[in-house]
mmCIF file of C-alpha atoms and ligand atoms in Angstrom:
data_model
loop_
_atom_site.group_PDB
_atom_site.id
_atom_site.type_symbol
_atom_site.label_atom_id
_atom_site.label_comp_id
_atom_site.label_asym_id
_atom_site.label_seq_id
_atom_site.Cartn_x
_atom_site.Cartn_y
_atom_site.Cartn_z
ATOM 1 C CA MET X 12 -0.006 0.035 0.016
ATOM 2 C CA ILE X 13 1.124 3.392 -0.805
ATOM 3 C CA ILE X 14 -1.283 5.328 1.145
ATOM 4 C CA ARG X 15 -0.182 7.123 4.076
ATOM 5 C CA ARG X 16 -3.144 9.005 5.358
ATOM 6 C CA PRO X 17 -4.067 7.595 8.675
ATOM 7 C CA THR X 18 -7.477 6.453 7.453
ATOM 8 C CA ASP X 19 -5.782 4.258 5.024
ATOM 9 C CA ILE X 20 -3.901 2.323 7.431
ATOM 10 C CA ALA X 21 -4.929 -1.009 8.632
ATOM 11 C CA SER X 22 -6.360 -1.070 5.294
ATOM 12 C CA SER X 23 -5.174 -3.087 2.453
ATOM 13 C CA GLU X 24 -2.816 -5.121 4.187
ATOM 14 C CA ILE X 25 -4.172 -7.050 6.936
ATOM 15 C CA THR X 26 -2.609 -9.945 8.330
ATOM 16 C CA PRO X 27 -4.378 -12.793 9.438
ATOM 17 C CA GLU X 28 -2.919 -15.126 11.853
ATOM 18 C CA SER X 29 -3.091 -18.538 11.022
ATOM 19 C CA VAL X 30 -2.137 -21.459 12.526
ATOM 20 C CA TYR X 31 -2.243 -22.396 16.128
ATOM 21 C CA LEU X 32 0.256 -25.060 17.099
ATOM 22 C CA ASN X 33 -0.818 -26.963 20.167
ATOM 23 C CA ARG X 34 1.831 -28.124 22.532
ATOM 24 C CA ARG X 35 1.918 -31.696 21.218
ATOM 25 C CA THR X 36 2.282 -30.538 17.695
ATOM 26 C CA PHE X 37 4.988 -28.121 18.903
ATOM 27 C CA ILE X 38 7.052 -30.787 20.595
ATOM 28 C CA ALA X 39 6.732 -32.977 17.550
ATOM 29 C CA ALA X 40 7.886 -30.106 15.426
ATOM 30 C CA ALA X 41 10.725 -29.452 17.793
ATOM 31 C CA GLY X 42 11.853 -32.862 17.173
ATOM 32 C CA VAL X 43 12.049 -32.322 13.578
ATOM 33 C CA GLY X 44 13.931 -29.147 14.335
ATOM 34 C CA ALA X 45 16.470 -31.095 16.412
ATOM 35 C CA ALA X 46 17.040 -33.416 13.472
ATOM 36 C CA ALA X 47 17.380 -30.528 11.101
ATOM 37 C CA LEU X 48 19.820 -28.842 13.521
ATOM 38 C CA ALA X 49 22.156 -31.652 13.366
ATOM 39 C CA ALA X 50 22.369 -31.274 9.592
ATOM 40 C CA ALA X 51 22.242 -27.388 9.544
ATOM 41 C CA PRO X 52 25.088 -25.301 8.422
ATOM 42 C CA ALA X 53 26.977 -23.844 11.227
ATOM 43 C CA GLY X 54 25.813 -20.448 10.621
ATOM 44 C CA LEU X 55 22.147 -21.475 11.358
ATOM 45 C CA ARG X 56 22.750 -23.603 14.546
ATOM 46 C CA ALA X 57 22.706 -20.962 17.211
ATOM 47 C CA LEU X 58 19.300 -19.557 17.811
ATOM 48 C CA GLY X 59 19.478 -15.769 17.479
ATOM 49 C CA SER X 60 23.172 -15.616 17.223
ATOM 50 C CA ASP X 61 24.967 -16.069 13.999
ATOM 51 C CA ASP X 62 22.267 -15.170 11.557
ATOM 52 C CA PRO X 63 18.861 -14.277 13.140
ATOM 53 C CA GLN X 64 17.735 -13.060 9.739
ATOM 54 C CA GLU X 65 17.326 -16.743 8.823
ATOM 55 C CA VAL X 66 15.066 -19.169 10.401
ATOM 56 C CA PRO X 67 16.633 -20.216 13.660
ATOM 57 C CA ALA X 68 17.684 -23.819 13.792
ATOM 58 C CA ARG X 69 15.348 -24.949 16.461
ATOM 59 C CA PHE X 70 12.353 -23.824 14.306
ATOM 60 C CA GLN X 71 13.669 -25.382 11.066
ATOM 61 C CA GLY X 72 11.107 -27.777 9.598
ATOM 62 C CA MET X 73 8.270 -26.401 11.835
ATOM 63 C CA ARG X 74 5.065 -25.806 9.978
ATOM 64 C CA SER X 75 1.749 -24.298 10.835
ATOM 65 C CA GLU X 76 -1.232 -26.591 11.447
ATOM 66 C CA LEU X 77 -2.235 -25.997 7.831
ATOM 67 C CA ASN X 78 1.186 -27.150 6.777
ATOM 68 C CA GLU X 79 2.526 -23.581 5.929
ATOM 69 C CA SER X 80 6.168 -22.760 6.287
ATOM 70 C CA LEU X 81 7.153 -19.980 8.666
ATOM 71 C CA ASN X 82 8.138 -16.492 7.590
ATOM 72 C CA SER X 83 11.769 -15.576 8.158
ATOM 73 C CA TYR X 84 12.811 -13.603 11.237
ATOM 74 C CA ARG X 85 13.681 -10.892 8.829
ATOM 75 C CA ASP X 86 10.193 -10.771 7.283
ATOM 76 C CA ILE X 87 8.669 -10.695 10.701
ATOM 77 C CA THR X 88 10.876 -8.012 12.235
ATOM 78 C CA ALA X 89 11.517 -5.663 9.152
ATOM 79 C CA TYR X 90 7.921 -5.427 7.666
ATOM 80 C CA ASN X 91 5.808 -3.988 10.409
ATOM 81 C CA ASN X 92 2.840 -1.789 11.272
ATOM 82 C CA PHE X 93 3.512 0.255 14.386
ATOM 83 C CA TYR X 94 2.555 3.755 13.688
ATOM 84 C CA GLU X 95 4.045 5.077 16.855
ATOM 85 C CA PHE X 96 7.347 4.675 14.836
ATOM 86 C CA GLY X 97 6.078 5.859 11.480
ATOM 87 C CA THR X 98 3.690 4.692 8.828
ATOM 88 C CA GLY X 99 6.087 2.950 6.446
ATOM 89 C CA LYS X 100 6.631 -0.820 6.844
ATOM 90 C CA GLY X 101 10.312 -0.288 7.381
ATOM 91 C CA ASP X 102 9.867 2.660 9.802
ATOM 92 C CA PRO X 103 9.382 0.572 12.889
ATOM 93 C CA SER X 104 12.595 -1.403 12.576
ATOM 94 C CA ASP X 105 14.469 1.758 11.456
ATOM 95 C CA ASN X 106 13.065 3.971 14.192
ATOM 96 C CA ALA X 107 12.502 1.736 17.290
ATOM 97 C CA GLY X 108 16.119 1.507 18.411
ATOM 98 C CA ASP X 109 15.758 4.125 21.084
ATOM 99 C CA PHE X 110 12.633 2.589 22.696
ATOM 100 C CA LYS X 111 13.258 1.212 26.178
ATOM 101 C CA PRO X 112 10.994 -1.863 26.965
ATOM 102 C CA ARG X 113 12.516 -2.270 30.406
ATOM 103 C CA PRO X 114 11.586 -1.552 33.232
ATOM 104 C CA TRP X 115 7.936 -1.960 32.375
ATOM 105 C CA THR X 116 4.748 -1.567 34.412
ATOM 106 C CA VAL X 117 1.232 -2.543 33.357
ATOM 107 C CA SER X 118 -1.723 -0.711 35.106
ATOM 108 C CA ILE X 119 -4.618 -3.228 35.671
ATOM 109 C CA SER X 120 -7.821 -1.361 36.543
ATOM 110 C CA GLY X 121 -11.592 -1.072 36.316
ATOM 111 C CA GLU X 122 -13.966 -3.908 37.122
ATOM 112 C CA VAL X 123 -11.494 -6.119 38.840
ATOM 113 C CA ASN X 124 -10.888 -7.391 42.362
ATOM 114 C CA LYS X 125 -7.036 -7.026 42.222
ATOM 115 C CA PRO X 126 -6.318 -3.799 40.443
ATOM 116 C CA GLY X 127 -2.757 -2.303 40.607
ATOM 117 C CA ASP X 128 0.390 -1.459 38.878
ATOM 118 C CA TYR X 129 2.057 -4.793 37.975
ATOM 119 C CA GLN X 130 5.730 -5.041 37.135
ATOM 120 C CA LEU X 131 6.345 -7.055 33.947
ATOM 121 C CA GLU X 132 8.410 -9.558 35.977
ATOM 122 C CA ASP X 133 5.500 -10.099 38.267
ATOM 123 C CA ILE X 134 3.107 -10.686 35.331
ATOM 124 C CA LEU X 135 5.577 -13.219 33.891
ATOM 125 C CA ALA X 136 6.638 -14.969 37.024
ATOM 126 C CA PRO X 137 3.738 -17.527 37.325
ATOM 127 C CA VAL X 138 3.259 -18.204 33.616
ATOM 128 C CA THR X 139 5.088 -20.615 31.261
ATOM 129 C CA LEU X 140 5.944 -19.098 27.985
ATOM 130 C CA GLU X 141 5.130 -21.288 25.002
ATOM 131 C CA ASP X 142 5.846 -21.011 21.250
ATOM 132 C CA ARG X 143 2.738 -21.001 19.023
ATOM 133 C CA VAL X 144 2.676 -20.700 15.227
ATOM 134 C CA TYR X 145 -0.157 -18.416 14.100
ATOM 135 C CA ARG X 146 -1.167 -16.774 10.852
ATOM 136 C CA LEU X 147 -1.242 -13.017 11.028
ATOM 137 C CA ARG X 148 -3.634 -11.669 8.490
ATOM 138 C CA CYS X 149 -3.334 -7.873 8.243
ATOM 139 C CA VAL X 150 -6.510 -5.844 7.227
ATOM 140 C CA GLU X 151 -4.327 -4.624 4.319
ATOM 141 C CA ALA X 152 -4.468 -8.103 2.832
ATOM 142 C CA TRP X 153 -0.919 -9.377 3.436
ATOM 143 C CA SER X 154 -0.188 -12.200 5.764
ATOM 144 C CA MET X 155 2.600 -13.982 7.455
ATOM 145 C CA VAL X 156 3.088 -17.206 9.598
ATOM 146 C CA ILE X 157 4.758 -16.299 12.815
ATOM 147 C CA PRO X 158 6.117 -18.370 15.770
ATOM 148 C CA TRP X 159 5.119 -16.188 18.645
ATOM 149 C CA ARG X 160 6.209 -16.735 22.156
ATOM 150 C CA GLY X 161 3.856 -15.839 24.956
ATOM 151 C CA PHE X 162 1.149 -17.044 27.397
ATOM 152 C CA PRO X 163 -2.660 -17.257 27.173
ATOM 153 C CA LEU X 164 -4.236 -13.964 28.277
ATOM 154 C CA TYR X 165 -6.792 -15.905 30.491
ATOM 155 C CA GLU X 166 -4.012 -16.766 32.829
ATOM 156 C CA LEU X 167 -3.557 -13.121 33.666
ATOM 157 C CA ILE X 168 -7.205 -12.398 33.659
ATOM 158 C CA ASN X 169 -7.950 -15.127 36.123
ATOM 159 C CA ARG X 170 -5.222 -13.933 38.437
ATOM 160 C CA VAL X 171 -6.627 -10.483 38.681
ATOM 161 C CA GLU X 172 -10.207 -11.561 39.211
ATOM 162 C CA PRO X 173 -12.633 -9.507 37.031
ATOM 163 C CA THR X 174 -15.976 -8.660 38.733
ATOM 164 C CA GLY X 175 -19.346 -9.640 37.248
ATOM 165 C CA ASN X 176 -19.560 -6.234 35.586
ATOM 166 C CA ALA X 177 -16.575 -6.771 33.417
ATOM 167 C CA LYS X 178 -18.016 -7.272 29.899
ATOM 168 C CA PHE X 179 -15.058 -6.129 27.898
ATOM 169 C CA VAL X 180 -11.240 -5.618 28.236
ATOM 170 C CA GLU X 181 -9.617 -2.410 26.925
ATOM 171 C CA PHE X 182 -5.864 -2.271 26.148
ATOM 172 C CA ARG X 183 -3.647 0.707 25.650
ATOM 173 C CA THR X 184 -0.185 1.273 24.186
ATOM 174 C CA ILE X 185 2.382 3.425 25.997
ATOM 175 C CA VAL X 186 2.679 7.093 25.043
ATOM 176 C CA ARG X 187 6.310 8.089 24.950
ATOM 177 C CA PRO X 188 6.839 10.597 22.137
ATOM 178 C CA GLU X 189 10.400 11.157 23.152
ATOM 179 C CA GLU X 190 11.111 7.522 22.159
ATOM 180 C CA MET X 191 8.386 7.054 19.574
ATOM 181 C CA PRO X 192 8.848 9.489 16.745
ATOM 182 C CA GLY X 193 5.472 8.718 15.147
ATOM 183 C CA GLN X 194 3.757 10.062 18.351
ATOM 184 C CA ARG X 195 5.215 13.516 17.795
ATOM 185 C CA ALA X 196 2.690 13.745 14.951
ATOM 186 C CA ALA X 197 -1.037 13.471 14.787
ATOM 187 C CA ILE X 198 -0.990 10.269 12.706
ATOM 188 C CA LEU X 199 -3.510 8.745 15.042
ATOM 189 C CA ARG X 200 -5.077 9.787 18.292
ATOM 190 C CA TRP X 201 -2.635 8.390 20.899
ATOM 191 C CA PRO X 202 -2.604 6.174 22.756
ATOM 192 C CA TYR X 203 -3.485 3.249 20.492
ATOM 193 C CA VAL X 204 -6.478 1.497 21.930
ATOM 194 C CA GLU X 205 -7.885 -1.929 21.329
ATOM 195 C CA GLY X 206 -10.583 -4.116 23.011
ATOM 196 C CA LEU X 207 -11.979 -7.605 23.268
ATOM 197 C CA ARG X 208 -15.236 -8.919 24.546
ATOM 198 C CA MET X 209 -14.676 -10.929 27.735
ATOM 199 C CA ASP X 210 -15.250 -14.288 26.044
ATOM 200 C CA GLU X 211 -12.842 -13.452 23.365
ATOM 201 C CA ALA X 212 -10.254 -12.382 25.880
ATOM 202 C CA LEU X 213 -10.627 -15.564 27.736
ATOM 203 C CA HIS X 214 -10.399 -17.854 24.688
ATOM 204 C CA PRO X 215 -7.409 -20.238 24.869
ATOM 205 C CA LEU X 216 -6.115 -19.027 21.508
ATOM 206 C CA THR X 217 -5.763 -15.388 22.735
ATOM 207 C CA LEU X 218 -2.157 -14.775 23.435
ATOM 208 C CA MET X 219 -0.109 -12.148 25.366
ATOM 209 C CA VAL X 220 3.084 -12.168 23.380
ATOM 210 C CA THR X 221 6.582 -11.457 24.590
ATOM 211 C CA GLY X 222 8.624 -12.755 21.691
ATOM 212 C CA VAL X 223 9.097 -14.266 18.324
ATOM 213 C CA TYR X 224 11.231 -17.238 17.378
ATOM 214 C CA GLY X 225 11.763 -18.103 20.990
ATOM 215 C CA MET X 226 13.494 -14.803 21.703
ATOM 216 C CA ASP X 227 12.158 -11.628 23.243
ATOM 217 C CA ALA X 228 10.494 -9.507 20.610
ATOM 218 C CA PRO X 229 12.336 -6.678 19.079
ATOM 219 C CA ASN X 230 10.777 -3.282 19.815
ATOM 220 C CA GLN X 231 9.163 -3.004 16.379
ATOM 221 C CA ASN X 232 7.086 -6.099 17.165
ATOM 222 C CA GLY X 233 5.581 -4.617 20.316
ATOM 223 C CA ALA X 234 8.087 -5.253 23.011
ATOM 224 C CA PRO X 235 7.727 -6.077 25.852
ATOM 225 C CA LEU X 236 4.156 -7.209 25.850
ATOM 226 C CA ARG X 237 1.541 -7.167 23.023
ATOM 227 C CA LEU X 238 -1.656 -8.918 22.136
ATOM 228 C CA ILE X 239 -2.345 -11.512 19.431
ATOM 229 C CA VAL X 240 -5.790 -12.678 18.488
ATOM 230 C CA PRO X 241 -5.280 -14.997 15.591
ATOM 231 C CA TRP X 242 -8.801 -15.078 14.140
ATOM 232 C CA LYS X 243 -8.980 -11.311 13.932
ATOM 233 C CA TYR X 244 -7.254 -8.779 11.614
ATOM 234 C CA GLY X 245 -3.809 -7.897 12.748
ATOM 235 C CA PHE X 246 -4.704 -4.425 13.999
ATOM 236 C CA LYS X 247 -6.330 -6.053 17.046
ATOM 237 C CA GLY X 248 -2.887 -6.995 18.145
ATOM 238 C CA VAL X 249 -2.175 -3.858 20.221
ATOM 239 C CA LYS X 250 1.586 -3.459 20.984
ATOM 240 C CA SER X 251 3.633 -2.399 23.991
ATOM 241 C CA ILE X 252 0.724 -2.551 26.352
ATOM 242 C CA VAL X 253 0.776 -0.480 29.545
ATOM 243 C CA SER X 254 -2.958 -0.500 30.506
ATOM 244 C CA ILE X 255 -5.472 -3.257 30.772
ATOM 245 C CA ARG X 256 -8.922 -2.050 31.918
ATOM 246 C CA PHE X 257 -11.880 -4.231 32.553
ATOM 247 C CA VAL X 258 -15.044 -2.288 31.575
ATOM 248 C CA GLU X 259 -18.813 -2.704 31.127
ATOM 249 C CA GLU X 260 -19.137 -0.815 27.781
ATOM 250 C CA MET X 261 -17.623 -1.809 24.495
ATOM 251 C CA PRO X 262 -14.360 0.154 24.121
ATOM 252 C CA LEU X 263 -13.877 2.508 21.109
ATOM 253 C CA ASN X 264 -10.800 1.028 19.435
ATOM 254 C CA THR X 265 -8.332 3.161 17.526
ATOM 255 C CA TRP X 266 -9.335 2.250 13.970
ATOM 256 C CA GLN X 267 -12.984 2.639 14.694
ATOM 257 C CA GLN X 268 -12.262 5.960 16.203
ATOM 258 C CA GLU X 269 -10.413 7.010 13.093
ATOM 259 C CA ASN X 270 -12.836 5.669 10.518
ATOM 260 C CA SER X 271 -15.920 3.950 11.824
ATOM 261 C CA PHE X 272 -17.217 3.475 8.242
ATOM 262 C CA GLU X 273 -14.365 1.157 7.423
ATOM 263 C CA TYR X 274 -13.479 -0.415 10.755
ATOM 264 C CA GLY X 275 -15.476 -1.936 13.562
ATOM 265 C CA PHE X 276 -14.842 -3.418 16.977
ATOM 266 C CA TYR X 277 -14.858 -7.095 16.095
ATOM 267 C CA ALA X 278 -12.504 -7.201 13.017
ATOM 268 C CA ASN X 279 -12.890 -10.860 12.608
ATOM 269 C CA VAL X 280 -11.156 -12.114 9.501
ATOM 270 C CA ASN X 281 -13.905 -12.749 6.968
ATOM 271 C CA PRO X 282 -13.280 -13.304 3.209
ATOM 272 C CA GLU X 283 -16.977 -12.594 2.538
ATOM 273 C CA VAL X 284 -17.143 -9.184 3.982
ATOM 274 C CA ASP X 285 -14.999 -6.798 1.858
ATOM 275 C CA HIS X 286 -13.310 -3.757 3.107
ATOM 276 C CA PRO X 287 -15.154 -0.748 1.502
ATOM 277 C CA ARG X 288 -12.062 -0.094 -0.657
ATOM 278 C CA TRP X 289 -10.857 -3.607 -1.529
ATOM 279 C CA SER X 290 -11.706 -7.307 -1.419
ATOM 280 C CA GLN X 291 -10.784 -9.462 1.525
ATOM 281 C CA ALA X 292 -11.200 -12.699 -0.347
ATOM 282 C CA ARG X 293 -7.465 -13.234 -1.005
ATOM 283 C CA GLU X 294 -4.261 -12.307 0.662
ATOM 284 C CA ARG X 295 -0.598 -11.806 -0.213
ATOM 285 C CA ARG X 296 1.501 -14.191 1.758
ATOM 286 C CA LEU X 297 4.751 -12.401 2.258
ATOM 287 C CA PRO X 298 7.366 -12.390 0.780
ATOM 288 C CA THR X 299 5.429 -13.018 -2.460
ATOM 289 C CA LEU X 300 4.070 -10.144 -4.412
ATOM 290 C CA PHE X 301 0.794 -11.668 -5.501
ATOM 291 C CA GLN X 302 -2.527 -12.019 -3.783
ATOM 292 C CA ASN X 303 -2.754 -15.659 -4.622
ATOM 293 C CA HIS X 304 -3.669 -17.053 -1.238
ATOM 294 C CA PRO X 305 -7.394 -17.558 -0.361
ATOM 295 C CA THR X 306 -8.282 -15.975 2.966
ATOM 296 C CA LEU X 307 -10.056 -18.303 5.338
ATOM 297 C CA MET X 308 -13.027 -17.647 7.534
ATOM 298 C CA PHE X 309 -11.906 -16.504 11.016
ATOM 299 C CA ASN X 310 -8.361 -16.893 9.572
ATOM 300 C CA GLY X 311 -8.711 -20.715 9.713
ATOM 301 C CA TYR X 312 -9.915 -20.980 13.263
ATOM 302 C CA ALA X 313 -13.609 -21.097 12.652
ATOM 303 C CA ASP X 314 -13.874 -24.528 14.269
ATOM 304 C CA GLN X 315 -12.601 -23.036 17.551
ATOM 305 C CA VAL X 316 -14.125 -19.557 17.578
ATOM 306 C CA ALA X 317 -17.221 -19.391 15.333
ATOM 307 C CA HIS X 318 -19.573 -20.320 18.123
ATOM 308 C CA MET X 319 -18.807 -17.060 19.834
ATOM 309 C CA TYR X 320 -20.488 -15.152 16.961
ATOM 310 C CA ALA X 321 -23.447 -17.493 16.337
ATOM 311 C CA GLY X 322 -26.478 -15.461 15.240
ATOM 312 C CA MET X 323 -24.559 -12.258 14.787
ATOM 313 C CA ASP X 324 -24.702 -10.331 11.530
ATOM 314 C CA LEU X 325 -21.026 -10.362 10.599
ATOM 315 C CA GLU X 326 -21.603 -7.661 7.952
ATOM 316 C CA ARG X 327 -22.883 -5.321 10.491
ATOM 317 C CA TRP X 328 -20.580 -6.299 13.265
ATOM 318 C CA LYS X 329 -17.458 -5.961 11.227
HETATM 319 N N1 MTE S 15 -0.238 -1.447 17.862
HETATM 320 C C1 MTE S 15 0.186 -0.222 17.956
HETATM 321 N N2 MTE S 15 0.301 0.364 19.167
HETATM 322 N N3 MTE S 15 0.276 0.573 16.903
HETATM 323 C C2 MTE S 15 0.132 0.144 15.637
HETATM 324 O O1 MTE S 15 0.229 0.861 14.670
HETATM 325 N N4 MTE S 15 -0.524 -1.736 14.217
HETATM 326 C C3 MTE S 15 -1.351 -2.981 14.195
HETATM 327 C C4 MTE S 15 -0.944 -4.002 15.364
HETATM 328 N N5 MTE S 15 -0.720 -3.378 16.467
HETATM 329 C C5 MTE S 15 -0.290 -1.163 15.503
HETATM 330 C C6 MTE S 15 -0.383 -2.025 16.618
HETATM 331 C C7 MTE S 15 -1.414 -3.607 12.893
HETATM 332 S S1 MTE S 15 -2.313 -2.799 11.603
HETATM 333 C C8 MTE S 15 -0.850 -4.880 12.607
HETATM 334 S S2 MTE S 15 -1.117 -5.661 11.151
HETATM 335 C C9 MTE S 15 -0.046 -5.474 13.628
HETATM 336 O O2 MTE S 15 0.206 -4.691 14.825
HETATM 337 C C10 MTE S 15 1.371 -5.814 13.063
HETATM 338 O O3 MTE S 15 2.185 -6.488 13.930
HETATM 339 P P1 MTE S 15 3.653 -6.880 13.553
HETATM 340 O O4 MTE S 15 4.288 -5.636 13.113
HETATM 341 O O5 MTE S 15 4.286 -7.617 14.675
HETATM 342 O O6 MTE S 15 3.543 -7.902 12.325
#
């Protein structure tokens, strides 16, 4: 996309996430990785060392549940949407070097029995990080297959005990214009805001992400903590989260706030509901140039998530 007006953003390049790799599959795939490791050239052996631009050895041979190969570390970390660092796909990797993801505090507030300012270390202490391969389908109609590292959001939610009034969860990105050059301009109304209905937030596929390819995520991917909801367009995956608020009313998320004609709250990947300015039926799987990949309903997760939207008009609740 060449647009650069804010309203054009999450537009023609959405990323669906795709495949959820359960632990069993992951372990099996890791076995393949180990075999590949033995045969791999020396330069690929050390995860994140010699050449992190290539697929790290431990992940070689790993596929998504739909038997897709993973995008390279380079694709995942050099082609990003993170308007706080600029609107170009290369801006986040070029401009995020001064951002400091540690120390990090997340405010948990609203309809919850255990509100407070939680240090990142305290959030991570009781959880086990796991690697999950998901397809990321951007609303702009590009997609990637990414091995995220993180933990299910429900583990954090259960710890802080939402009250019966909590119907939605609202997430906010940090505002730090001195470290985020995009925030020095009115590209969007800062902070970036996203939200989920409580059942979506508690769904086992919904992930709080700390890394990619088994390593801490670089700043451009939303360090140190971001959301990934694999059946929704990529813009739901709010990055560098500093606030999680439990609320009764549906939050007004950033893209709906910018352009409610084109974007809604749910943003479920749906090949049958076109964006007002382009079709969502197909996608461009990076690094290819062609939109030759069919987009799947709920990004391929329909069997696990469609029940949450039974009876809803998905054209209206886009
Ligand atoms: N979060 C914030 N704070 N700012 C953004 O501009 N872009 C969203 C989402 N999260 C965005 C954001 C969009 S449009 C997409 S497609 C994904 O991040 C991209 O995530 P990735 O760069 O890790 O692939």
